[in-house]
Amino acid sequence: MAGLIKREDIDLVRERSDLKEVVDAFVTLRSAGVGSYKGLCPFHDERSPSFHVRPSVGTYHCFGCGESGDAIAFLMKMEHTTFAETVERLAARANIELHYEDGGSGPDKEQVGRRQRLLEANKIADEYFRNQLGTTGAATAQQFLAGRGFTAEHAQHFGVGYAPQGWDNLLKHLQRKGFREDELRLTGLFSEGQRGIYDRFRGRLVWPIRDMTGATIGFGARKLFEDDPGPKYLNTPETGLYKKSQVLYGIDLAKRNIAKKRQLVVVEGYTDVMAAHLSGVDTAVATCGTAFGSDHVKIARRLISDDGTGGEIIFTFDGDAAGQKAALRAFEEDNKFLAKTFVAVEPSGMDPCDLRQDKGPEAVVALIDSRRPLFEFAIKAGMKNFNLDTVEGRTGALRHAAPIVAGIRDSVVRPGYERELAGWLGMEPATVHRAVQSAQRAAASPASGQRRGQSGDGRSVGHGTDGADGDAGRPGGAGPGFQRPDARDPAARMEKEALEVVLQQPTLLSAEQWQAFYAADFKVPAYAVVHSGIRAAGMAGATPSQWVEQVRQEVPVELGSLVSELAVTPLPARTSEDLVRYCRDIMNRLFELQITHQKGDLMGRLQRLGPQGDPAEFAALNRQLVDLEMKRRSLRARD
């Protein structure tokens, strides 16, 4: 039974995960001051670096797009893994044993060990096939690739390999690497006969099928020789690693571009993925011997952040009957997306690979640019089954099309398609409108189940364009309800610099400084909330990385990015001595500002008291003013 990972273990993973090491695998970082690094943001396109990392507090922040977080958040966004998966990966890297709530044990150790052996076998097979492609025995495979416009460099980029002819080439290779026969039976790399197991892929061109993290979990192999009795394409069978309904070929190469562009292009074959990427369509993937189904939808939604605010899924299909059938199957999954779905059909029947070879890369790009809404394609494809020259045919086509138009989630777009449908059928718009309304009522009735385009709790999840945008997702935004502090205001700048010091260098503050900081009165609303969050988090016992995360947890979610920004803003210090001096000066300036505010309040009370006021109160206020002045002079003396 898998349970929730214990909070203290998650904190330990955060503490021991070197954020710079994690980020370095994806971003080239350069020094940006004492303990600070910067590079080009992996989450948006930019020419000058605005992505900052401060390993000592375990936090990153992009001043361009506003993305921020810790090592766990970074890896989740880059690898598109779940929180638990990411924590478990980082824990394994740091040799941390995780513990689970409610008696849960997490991943079974024996199962994990078996999975690692399967991954290792697939990795070695991947390397073996790729090496074989460069041998003289792979001449037919080399000619096949060249005949479709792919070079040796292209094959290397996509990991294409060759399975040599013979019954036990890979078998012997893996046995020499120490794999037992009982382990090899589980890999899907071998078939079994009366004399034992033998190579499943023989005399075939081989593509590695990788998961989201880039690990090879299976293979797709294309027939090259006429005497091969097997099918044209042969994939790895279902294994502990490979589930064909849950994998997409090319996802390891396309995932970052899909997430960045919020676009996913689904093509039909391995060479189509290669051709699309080489033509500039770097968001292309393909299913592996199965239709695009519910599990693929989940992958797509995670990658494009499918929240109804944008993004698109584009299916490419041949223009023949089989292609139309595949497109209509995809349309059945459309209601599971919030993103807009499109179809791009090549009229002459060429796939992206043929198109690139025959008309050049620009033709592949043009095919994607020619995409049409999937519901429009579904309407027109169905209308071909009716004779529109007759009243009966037009009526039947309307009955077919009305539910499709009724299912269009964008209430602005739907009336336009009602008018289009009226034109296609040669009917009055009012007639089509009534039919669509009737279809909507039928879909919403209890007997028909949940209405298309609604979430499980009945809320609309359409493409709507009228959603209100808050500041939380905008670069530099302080979140809904919080105005962005004015950088020109000296008091606001002072508060900001003080918060930067406290979040980045909490150990440099003395007990006296902490006491004075807690007592400080922050005037800027956003900074005042962060100040309260710092007080609530409490520094006792927390490491620097835990400290920033604790503060993030204590502030409203819309201010989490501001906390990260404050935690990574480079401090103007070149040496450790400069850093200590800067932090001391900033805190002293904050306290002096607070003393000035307090003195102003006391002077106001004295004025309101007047000459006729209580002498004891008058004397007490004057003593407080003297004490504050002494504190101010003491701070000045320390500078």
XYZ file of C-alpha atoms in Angstrom:
639
model
C 0.000 0.000 0.000
C 1.460 3.370 -0.990
C 0.905 6.177 1.489
C 1.697 9.856 1.685
C 5.378 10.635 2.114
C 6.059 11.987 5.582
C 6.571 15.735 5.799
C 9.926 15.460 7.576
C 11.240 13.247 4.767
C 10.081 15.740 2.138
C 11.905 18.477 4.070
C 15.015 16.280 4.173
C 14.838 15.755 0.403
C 14.601 19.525 -0.085
C 17.539 20.027 2.250
C 19.836 17.499 0.578
C 18.889 18.217 -3.022
C 21.486 20.497 -4.593
C 19.316 22.907 -6.576
C 22.236 24.053 -8.713
C 23.055 20.448 -9.629
C 19.412 19.779 -10.527
C 19.085 22.953 -12.631
C 22.516 22.466 -14.262
C 21.152 19.427 -16.098
C 18.828 21.745 -18.033
C 20.237 25.288 -17.834
C 23.741 26.722 -18.209
C 24.278 28.788 -15.072
C 26.832 31.533 -14.498
C 27.789 33.301 -11.307
C 25.651 36.331 -10.412
C 27.298 37.325 -7.145
C 28.010 35.640 -3.824
C 26.074 32.354 -3.774
C 23.856 33.373 -6.703
C 23.617 32.079 -10.283
C 21.670 33.028 -13.380
C 20.901 31.660 -16.829
C 18.351 31.647 -19.632
C 14.929 30.638 -18.361
C 13.850 27.122 -19.449
C 10.186 28.071 -19.122
C 10.008 30.899 -21.691
C 12.034 32.227 -24.614
C 14.461 35.008 -23.782
C 17.747 36.419 -25.041
C 19.191 37.780 -21.815
C 19.214 35.700 -18.616
C 16.534 36.505 -16.061
C 16.401 33.070 -14.367
C 18.110 33.221 -10.955
C 19.087 30.367 -8.653
C 20.238 30.656 -5.039
C 21.296 27.141 -3.913
C 21.856 28.126 -0.274
C 18.119 28.770 0.154
C 17.066 26.121 -2.404
C 15.022 28.574 -4.474
C 14.841 29.708 -8.113
C 12.895 32.586 -9.645
C 12.560 33.983 -13.161
C 12.179 37.750 -13.258
C 10.846 37.443 -16.811
C 7.945 34.987 -16.540
C 7.538 34.719 -12.758
C 8.188 30.962 -12.458
C 9.621 30.068 -9.055
C 10.034 27.258 -6.568
C 12.479 24.706 -5.178
C 14.251 21.613 -6.563
C 11.053 19.542 -6.396
C 8.994 22.155 -8.257
C 11.717 22.621 -10.888
C 12.018 18.921 -11.672
C 8.236 18.484 -11.743
C 7.906 21.254 -14.345
C 10.827 20.067 -16.455
C 10.099 16.327 -16.355
C 6.293 16.569 -15.932
C 6.318 14.041 -13.119
C 3.989 13.989 -10.113
C 5.019 15.368 -6.722
C 5.485 11.905 -5.204
C 7.439 10.620 -8.220
C 9.734 13.639 -8.072
C 10.366 13.345 -4.319
C 11.127 9.634 -4.741
C 13.582 10.345 -7.581
C 15.394 13.037 -5.610
C 15.407 10.818 -2.520
C 17.011 7.980 -4.481
C 19.630 10.391 -5.816
C 20.453 11.573 -2.281
C 20.276 8.076 -0.720
C 17.376 9.048 1.529
C 15.023 6.341 2.767
C 11.468 7.635 2.647
C 8.764 6.853 5.200
C 5.028 6.972 4.551
C 1.919 7.955 6.496
C -0.971 5.621 7.422
C 1.174 2.520 7.354
C 1.999 2.984 3.682
C 5.288 1.565 2.533
C 5.782 3.416 -0.724
C 7.286 1.539 -3.654
C 7.988 -2.112 -2.949
C 11.783 -2.523 -2.813
C 11.720 -5.826 -4.671
C 9.489 -4.302 -7.329
C 11.738 -1.255 -7.602
C 14.760 -3.526 -7.999
C 13.001 -5.515 -10.724
C 12.027 -2.305 -12.520
C 15.619 -1.057 -12.383
C 16.827 -4.286 -13.982
C 14.237 -3.931 -16.753
C 15.319 -0.339 -17.356
C 18.957 -1.382 -17.432
C 18.267 -4.159 -19.936
C 16.372 -1.767 -22.204
C 19.157 0.818 -21.910
C 21.801 -1.729 -22.911
C 19.601 -2.981 -25.782
C 19.129 0.621 -26.937
C 22.909 1.152 -27.046
C 23.399 -2.187 -28.782
C 20.889 -1.429 -31.557
C 22.340 2.041 -32.133
C 25.854 0.649 -32.443
C 24.643 -2.023 -34.882
C 23.224 0.625 -37.227
C 26.779 1.715 -38.059
C 27.960 -1.762 -39.095
C 28.220 -3.170 -42.632
C 25.462 -5.654 -41.835
C 22.998 -2.757 -41.475
C 23.334 -1.597 -45.104
C 19.635 -2.228 -45.821
C 18.614 -0.225 -42.771
C 20.944 2.615 -43.742
C 19.497 2.654 -47.263
C 15.948 2.729 -45.877
C 16.714 5.836 -43.809
C 18.590 7.556 -46.614
C 15.729 6.813 -48.989
C 13.436 8.781 -46.700
C 15.765 11.725 -46.357
C 17.340 10.908 -42.997
C 21.086 11.168 -42.387
C 23.267 9.305 -39.901
C 23.147 12.410 -37.681
C 19.338 12.357 -37.785
C 19.331 8.677 -36.798
C 21.677 9.401 -33.903
C 19.510 12.292 -32.687
C 16.383 10.107 -32.574
C 18.264 7.047 -31.286
C 17.389 4.887 -34.317
C 19.122 1.498 -34.336
C 19.259 -1.820 -36.120
C 18.464 -5.326 -34.840
C 20.760 -7.686 -36.809
C 19.522 -10.840 -38.433
C 19.995 -13.953 -36.338
C 18.251 -15.587 -33.438
C 20.328 -14.717 -30.389
C 22.561 -11.693 -31.018
C 20.919 -9.493 -28.380
C 20.311 -12.467 -26.105
C 24.014 -13.309 -25.900
C 24.923 -9.628 -25.517
C 22.659 -9.188 -22.474
C 23.733 -12.504 -20.974
C 27.345 -11.336 -21.188
C 26.209 -8.238 -19.253
C 25.056 -10.478 -16.399
C 21.317 -10.788 -17.068
C 19.627 -14.068 -16.153
C 17.104 -15.743 -18.423
C 14.250 -15.212 -15.936
C 14.989 -11.463 -16.011
C 15.182 -11.345 -19.802
C 11.771 -13.016 -20.144
C 10.223 -9.937 -18.503
C 11.818 -7.363 -20.817
C 9.664 -7.907 -23.916
C 12.871 -8.108 -25.971
C 12.544 -11.848 -26.546
C 10.075 -14.394 -27.844
C 9.850 -17.944 -26.576
C 9.948 -21.190 -28.496
C 10.407 -24.880 -27.768
C 14.157 -24.387 -27.287
C 13.874 -21.343 -25.049
C 13.914 -17.598 -25.660
C 15.238 -15.859 -28.781
C 15.506 -12.288 -30.101
C 12.112 -10.712 -30.793
C 13.553 -8.119 -33.211
C 15.625 -9.546 -36.060
C 16.668 -7.808 -39.273
C 14.652 -4.689 -38.430
C 15.086 -0.956 -38.112
C 14.502 -0.097 -34.441
C 13.244 3.048 -32.695
C 13.584 3.401 -28.905
C 10.345 4.283 -27.126
C 11.147 6.416 -24.092
C 9.126 7.704 -21.197
C 8.832 11.304 -20.031
C 12.177 11.146 -18.223
C 14.047 9.856 -21.275
C 14.395 6.260 -20.031
C 14.009 3.614 -22.748
C 11.035 1.369 -21.906
C 10.407 -0.402 -25.228
C 11.025 -0.467 -28.963
C 9.222 -0.197 -32.256
C 10.731 -2.135 -35.162
C 10.092 -1.912 -38.906
C 10.360 -4.834 -41.279
C 13.198 -4.534 -43.859
C 13.423 -7.919 -45.578
C 10.789 -9.700 -47.688
C 11.501 -13.073 -46.067
C 10.528 -11.647 -42.671
C 7.151 -13.293 -41.921
C 6.276 -10.797 -39.193
C 4.107 -7.672 -39.462
C 5.381 -4.439 -41.029
C 5.745 -2.877 -37.584
C 6.423 -4.885 -34.448
C 6.455 -3.282 -31.010
C 7.506 -4.412 -27.555
C 4.609 -6.338 -25.956
C 3.064 -5.177 -22.685
C 5.625 -5.362 -19.881
C 6.124 -3.939 -16.415
C 7.567 -0.859 -18.138
C 5.776 -0.637 -21.464
C 2.032 0.006 -21.687
C 1.207 1.010 -25.246
C -1.903 2.941 -24.234
C 0.225 5.122 -21.931
C 3.241 5.963 -24.095
C 3.873 8.413 -26.912
C 6.875 8.075 -29.185
C 8.999 11.224 -29.186
C 7.635 12.559 -25.894
C 11.152 12.752 -24.433
C 12.263 15.054 -27.260
C 9.070 17.084 -27.532
C 7.965 17.564 -23.911
C 9.707 20.875 -23.254
C 8.511 22.420 -26.506
C 4.976 21.104 -25.897
C 4.938 22.685 -22.436
C 6.463 25.951 -23.672
C 4.255 26.335 -26.763
C 1.209 24.655 -25.218
C 0.801 22.690 -28.419
C 0.876 18.945 -29.059
C 0.876 17.508 -32.589
C -0.111 13.857 -32.972
C 1.225 12.111 -36.100
C 0.893 8.464 -37.072
C 4.378 6.945 -37.301
C 7.966 7.042 -36.082
C 9.333 8.490 -39.330
C 6.551 11.090 -39.252
C 7.769 12.261 -35.834
C 11.311 12.502 -37.205
C 10.189 14.417 -40.292
C 8.029 16.794 -38.265
C 10.811 17.658 -35.813
C 13.356 18.112 -38.607
C 10.880 20.434 -40.342
C 10.480 22.642 -37.286
C 7.333 21.052 -35.822
C 9.094 20.119 -32.591
C 5.912 19.323 -30.650
C 5.138 16.140 -32.627
C 4.614 12.717 -31.043
C 3.044 9.441 -32.180
C 1.068 6.666 -30.563
C 2.642 3.207 -30.584
C 0.402 0.790 -32.416
C -2.835 1.992 -30.835
C -5.370 4.796 -31.184
C -5.042 8.024 -29.221
C -6.971 7.202 -26.064
C -7.839 8.300 -22.541
C -4.386 7.656 -21.067
C -2.795 9.680 -23.849
C -5.235 12.480 -23.052
C -3.903 12.555 -19.479
C -0.324 12.900 -20.735
C -1.303 15.685 -23.114
C -3.237 17.587 -20.462
C -0.304 17.486 -18.046
C 2.105 18.752 -20.696
C 0.081 21.653 -22.036
C -1.307 22.672 -18.621
C -4.807 22.044 -19.938
C -6.777 24.547 -17.862
C -9.064 26.031 -20.504
C -6.997 29.199 -20.948
C -5.198 28.157 -24.100
C -3.288 25.349 -25.718
C -4.080 23.148 -28.691
C -3.988 19.497 -29.721
C -3.503 18.909 -33.453
C -4.121 15.507 -35.010
C -2.678 14.740 -38.440
C -4.275 12.008 -40.518
C -4.160 10.784 -44.076
C -7.051 11.896 -46.262
C -8.218 8.326 -46.908
C -11.082 6.480 -45.212
C -8.804 5.020 -42.518
C -7.486 8.494 -41.711
C -11.005 9.875 -41.403
C -11.968 7.022 -39.121
C -8.954 7.720 -36.913
C -9.860 11.418 -36.772
C -13.390 10.594 -35.664
C -12.018 8.304 -32.944
C -9.918 11.245 -31.754
C -13.048 13.397 -31.761
C -14.615 10.989 -29.271
C -11.810 11.954 -26.840
C -12.215 15.686 -27.525
C -14.557 16.316 -24.599
C -11.757 15.292 -22.238
C -9.692 18.307 -23.276
C -10.096 21.921 -22.263
C -7.581 22.859 -24.946
C -8.830 23.432 -28.482
C -8.518 20.400 -30.727
C -7.725 20.522 -34.432
C -7.157 18.162 -37.332
C -4.730 18.644 -40.211
C -5.437 16.412 -43.213
C -3.153 16.188 -46.246
C -5.571 15.944 -49.242
C -3.287 13.852 -51.428
C -2.764 11.295 -48.668
C 0.905 12.010 -47.951
C 2.112 11.652 -44.386
C 4.615 14.158 -42.895
C 7.560 11.949 -43.849
C 6.485 11.767 -47.511
C 5.560 15.448 -47.478
C 8.991 16.536 -46.247
C 10.739 14.377 -48.786
C 8.529 15.358 -51.720
C 7.871 19.065 -51.048
C 10.343 20.080 -48.357
C 10.149 20.972 -44.647
C 8.004 24.031 -45.294
C 5.212 21.768 -46.576
C 5.084 19.980 -43.202
C 4.814 23.323 -41.416
C 2.109 24.390 -43.877
C 0.159 21.196 -43.155
C 0.081 22.007 -39.433
C -0.815 25.627 -40.180
C -3.773 24.427 -42.274
C -5.392 22.766 -39.257
C -9.154 22.957 -38.872
C -11.185 22.587 -35.693
C -11.799 18.917 -35.042
C -15.544 19.439 -34.608
C -15.713 21.075 -38.072
C -13.967 18.028 -39.529
C -16.364 15.709 -37.686
C -19.387 17.628 -38.991
C -18.242 17.570 -42.624
C -17.048 13.974 -42.467
C -20.478 12.873 -41.232
C -22.332 15.009 -43.775
C -20.726 12.991 -46.570
C -23.005 10.115 -45.573
C -26.114 12.099 -46.546
C -27.506 13.181 -49.894
C -27.781 16.937 -49.432
C -29.758 17.255 -52.642
C -32.817 15.847 -50.879
C -34.898 17.160 -47.985
C -34.503 13.860 -46.166
C -30.713 13.949 -46.616
C -30.396 17.507 -45.318
C -32.607 16.665 -42.346
C -30.474 13.623 -41.535
C -27.288 15.672 -41.817
C -28.741 18.263 -39.440
C -29.591 15.563 -36.909
C -26.016 14.325 -37.197
C -24.403 17.763 -36.910
C -26.591 19.491 -34.304
C -25.194 17.541 -31.284
C -21.649 18.277 -32.460
C -22.316 22.016 -32.668
C -24.136 21.858 -29.330
C -20.992 20.379 -27.812
C -18.814 23.336 -28.826
C -17.771 24.704 -25.463
C -16.990 28.267 -26.527
C -20.309 30.136 -26.399
C -18.861 32.837 -28.668
C -17.790 30.364 -31.359
C -20.926 28.185 -31.284
C -23.334 30.670 -32.973
C -20.795 31.125 -35.766
C -20.834 27.413 -36.477
C -24.592 27.382 -36.402
C -24.498 29.912 -39.257
C -21.794 27.913 -41.068
C -23.860 24.738 -40.755
C -26.924 26.541 -42.100
C -24.895 27.551 -45.140
C -23.479 24.063 -45.691
C -26.964 22.558 -45.529
C -28.798 25.360 -47.338
C -31.176 25.801 -44.402
C -32.515 28.782 -42.477
C -30.237 29.753 -39.539
C -33.260 29.732 -37.212
C -33.956 26.083 -38.088
C -30.365 25.080 -37.293
C -30.416 27.122 -34.096
C -33.539 25.308 -32.864
C -31.954 21.932 -33.645
C -28.781 22.845 -31.735
C -30.798 24.064 -28.742
C -32.773 20.827 -28.770
C -29.508 18.850 -28.831
C -28.198 20.887 -25.882
C -31.353 20.160 -23.869
C -31.100 16.465 -24.685
C -27.426 16.376 -23.627
C -28.236 18.160 -20.365
C -31.105 15.873 -19.402
C -30.484 13.361 -16.572
C -31.083 10.457 -18.930
C -28.200 11.507 -21.146
C -25.713 11.760 -18.287
C -23.301 14.563 -17.656
C -23.341 17.337 -20.219
C -20.401 17.485 -22.571
C -18.028 20.284 -21.588
C -18.745 20.207 -17.851
C -16.554 19.025 -15.030
C -17.614 16.381 -12.551
C -19.156 18.948 -10.231
C -21.181 20.592 -12.994
C -18.930 23.609 -13.452
C -18.352 24.776 -17.013
C -14.918 23.846 -18.305
C -15.173 25.303 -21.775
C -12.798 27.279 -23.904
C -14.382 30.473 -22.567
C -12.585 33.689 -23.324
C -14.202 35.706 -20.596
C -12.229 34.426 -17.585
C -10.736 37.090 -15.373
C -6.964 37.153 -15.217
C -5.305 37.875 -11.900
C -1.780 39.127 -11.374
C -0.497 35.888 -9.946
C 0.643 34.461 -13.268
C 2.026 37.684 -14.673
C 5.737 38.472 -14.592
C 6.470 40.510 -11.523
C 2.885 40.409 -10.302
C 2.343 40.476 -6.575
C -0.925 38.570 -6.847
C -4.631 39.465 -6.815
C -5.416 42.024 -4.142
C -1.785 43.145 -3.782
C -0.439 46.104 -5.734
C 3.091 45.801 -7.076
C 5.233 47.941 -4.712
C 6.621 51.128 -6.253
C 10.387 50.627 -6.663
C 10.858 54.421 -6.641
C 9.503 54.712 -3.102
C 12.511 54.752 -0.698
C 10.480 53.195 2.131
C 9.241 50.370 -0.118
C 12.772 49.777 -1.380
C 14.035 49.659 2.191
C 11.436 47.062 3.194
C 12.198 44.964 0.109
C 15.958 44.951 0.762
C 15.380 43.984 4.405
C 13.179 41.046 3.411
C 15.813 39.923 0.882
C 18.445 39.845 3.631
C 16.219 37.991 6.105
C 15.172 35.354 3.537
C 18.641 34.846 2.030
C 20.959 35.286 5.013
C 18.903 34.557 8.152
C 21.931 33.190 10.024
C 23.735 36.550 9.827
C 21.115 38.224 12.054
C 21.804 38.432 15.763
C 19.130 37.698 18.356
C 18.788 41.438 18.918
C 18.304 42.041 15.194
C 15.702 39.283 14.960
C 13.794 40.838 17.850
C 13.904 44.255 16.198
C 12.862 42.774 12.822
C 9.861 40.998 14.322
C 8.790 44.256 15.982
C 9.141 46.266 12.755
C 6.024 47.766 11.192
C 5.989 47.199 7.412
C 3.891 49.729 5.497
C 3.734 48.168 1.979
C 0.807 45.651 2.011
C 2.553 42.864 0.053
C 5.736 43.202 2.110
C 3.715 43.390 5.333
C 2.123 40.004 4.502
C 5.548 38.472 3.775
C 6.827 39.963 7.060
C 3.909 38.313 8.877
C 4.685 35.047 7.077
C 8.279 35.231 8.299
C 7.110 35.780 11.857
C 4.677 32.847 11.577
C 7.268 30.512 10.038
C 9.826 30.958 12.798
C 13.511 30.373 12.060
C 14.237 28.040 14.980
C 15.690 24.731 13.806
C 15.120 25.403 10.108
C 17.871 25.145 7.515
C 18.068 27.945 4.908
C 16.235 25.885 2.248
C 13.542 24.776 4.722
C 13.279 28.378 5.907
C 12.218 29.813 2.539
C 9.771 26.970 1.940
C 8.229 27.487 5.389
C 7.739 31.183 4.646
C 6.148 30.308 1.282
C 3.733 28.025 3.098
C 2.716 30.818 5.489
C 1.812 33.455 2.874
C -1.183 33.423 0.501
C -0.485 31.307 -2.585
C -0.508 34.375 -4.830
C 2.486 35.773 -2.910
C 4.562 32.582 -3.137
C 6.293 33.876 -6.252
C 7.151 37.150 -4.478
C 8.802 35.183 -1.650
C 10.893 33.278 -4.225
C 11.806 36.519 -5.971
C 12.996 38.067 -2.701
C 14.939 34.890 -1.897
C 16.985 34.904 -5.125
C 17.477 38.614 -5.927
C 21.272 39.051 -6.115
C 22.653 41.019 -3.176
C 25.230 43.685 -4.125
C 28.266 42.017 -2.557
C 31.333 40.491 -4.227
C 32.963 38.889 -1.184
C 31.799 37.274 2.038
C 33.013 40.309 3.974
C 31.022 42.597 1.684
C 27.961 40.406 2.214
C 28.188 40.594 6.024
C 28.642 44.365 5.856
C 25.750 44.829 3.430
C 23.346 42.746 5.522
C 24.304 44.618 8.687
C 23.849 48.005 6.990
C 20.461 47.080 5.522
C 19.103 45.870 8.836
C 20.434 48.974 10.631
C 18.762 51.208 8.032
C 15.489 49.324 8.504
C 15.665 49.746 12.272
C 16.568 53.426 11.926
C 13.560 53.900 9.649
C 11.373 52.181 12.208
C 12.782 54.482 14.940
C 11.972 57.500 12.770
C 8.383 56.260 12.374
C 8.088 55.667 16.144
C 9.518 59.102 16.967
C 7.009 60.672 14.577
C 4.160 58.881 16.358
C 5.413 60.053 19.779
C 5.814 63.661 18.601
C 2.227 63.547 17.326
C 1.010 62.326 20.720
C 2.951 65.114 22.469
C 1.376 67.710 20.230
C -2.097 66.315 20.861
C -1.398 66.257 24.607
C -0.682 70.006 24.682
C 0.566 72.193 27.624
C -2.465 71.330 29.746
C -1.918 67.595 29.476
C -1.017 65.087 32.143
C 2.582 65.906 33.314
C 3.344 62.216 34.001
C 2.301 61.176 30.486
C 4.283 64.129 29.073
C 7.395 62.983 30.927
C 6.924 59.350 29.835
C 6.640 60.328 26.174
C 9.796 62.422 26.421
C 11.709 59.527 28.023
C 10.625 57.254 25.143
C 11.842 59.859 22.651
C 15.228 60.012 24.386
C 15.503 56.193 24.395
C 14.696 56.050 20.677
C 17.270 58.725 19.894
C 19.905 56.779 21.824
C 19.047 53.637 19.830
C 19.305 55.604 16.585
C 22.731 56.964 17.519
C 23.854 53.465 18.553
C 22.922 52.182 15.081
C 24.808 55.047 13.446
C 27.877 54.239 15.564
C 27.894 50.642 14.227
C 28.054 51.734 10.572
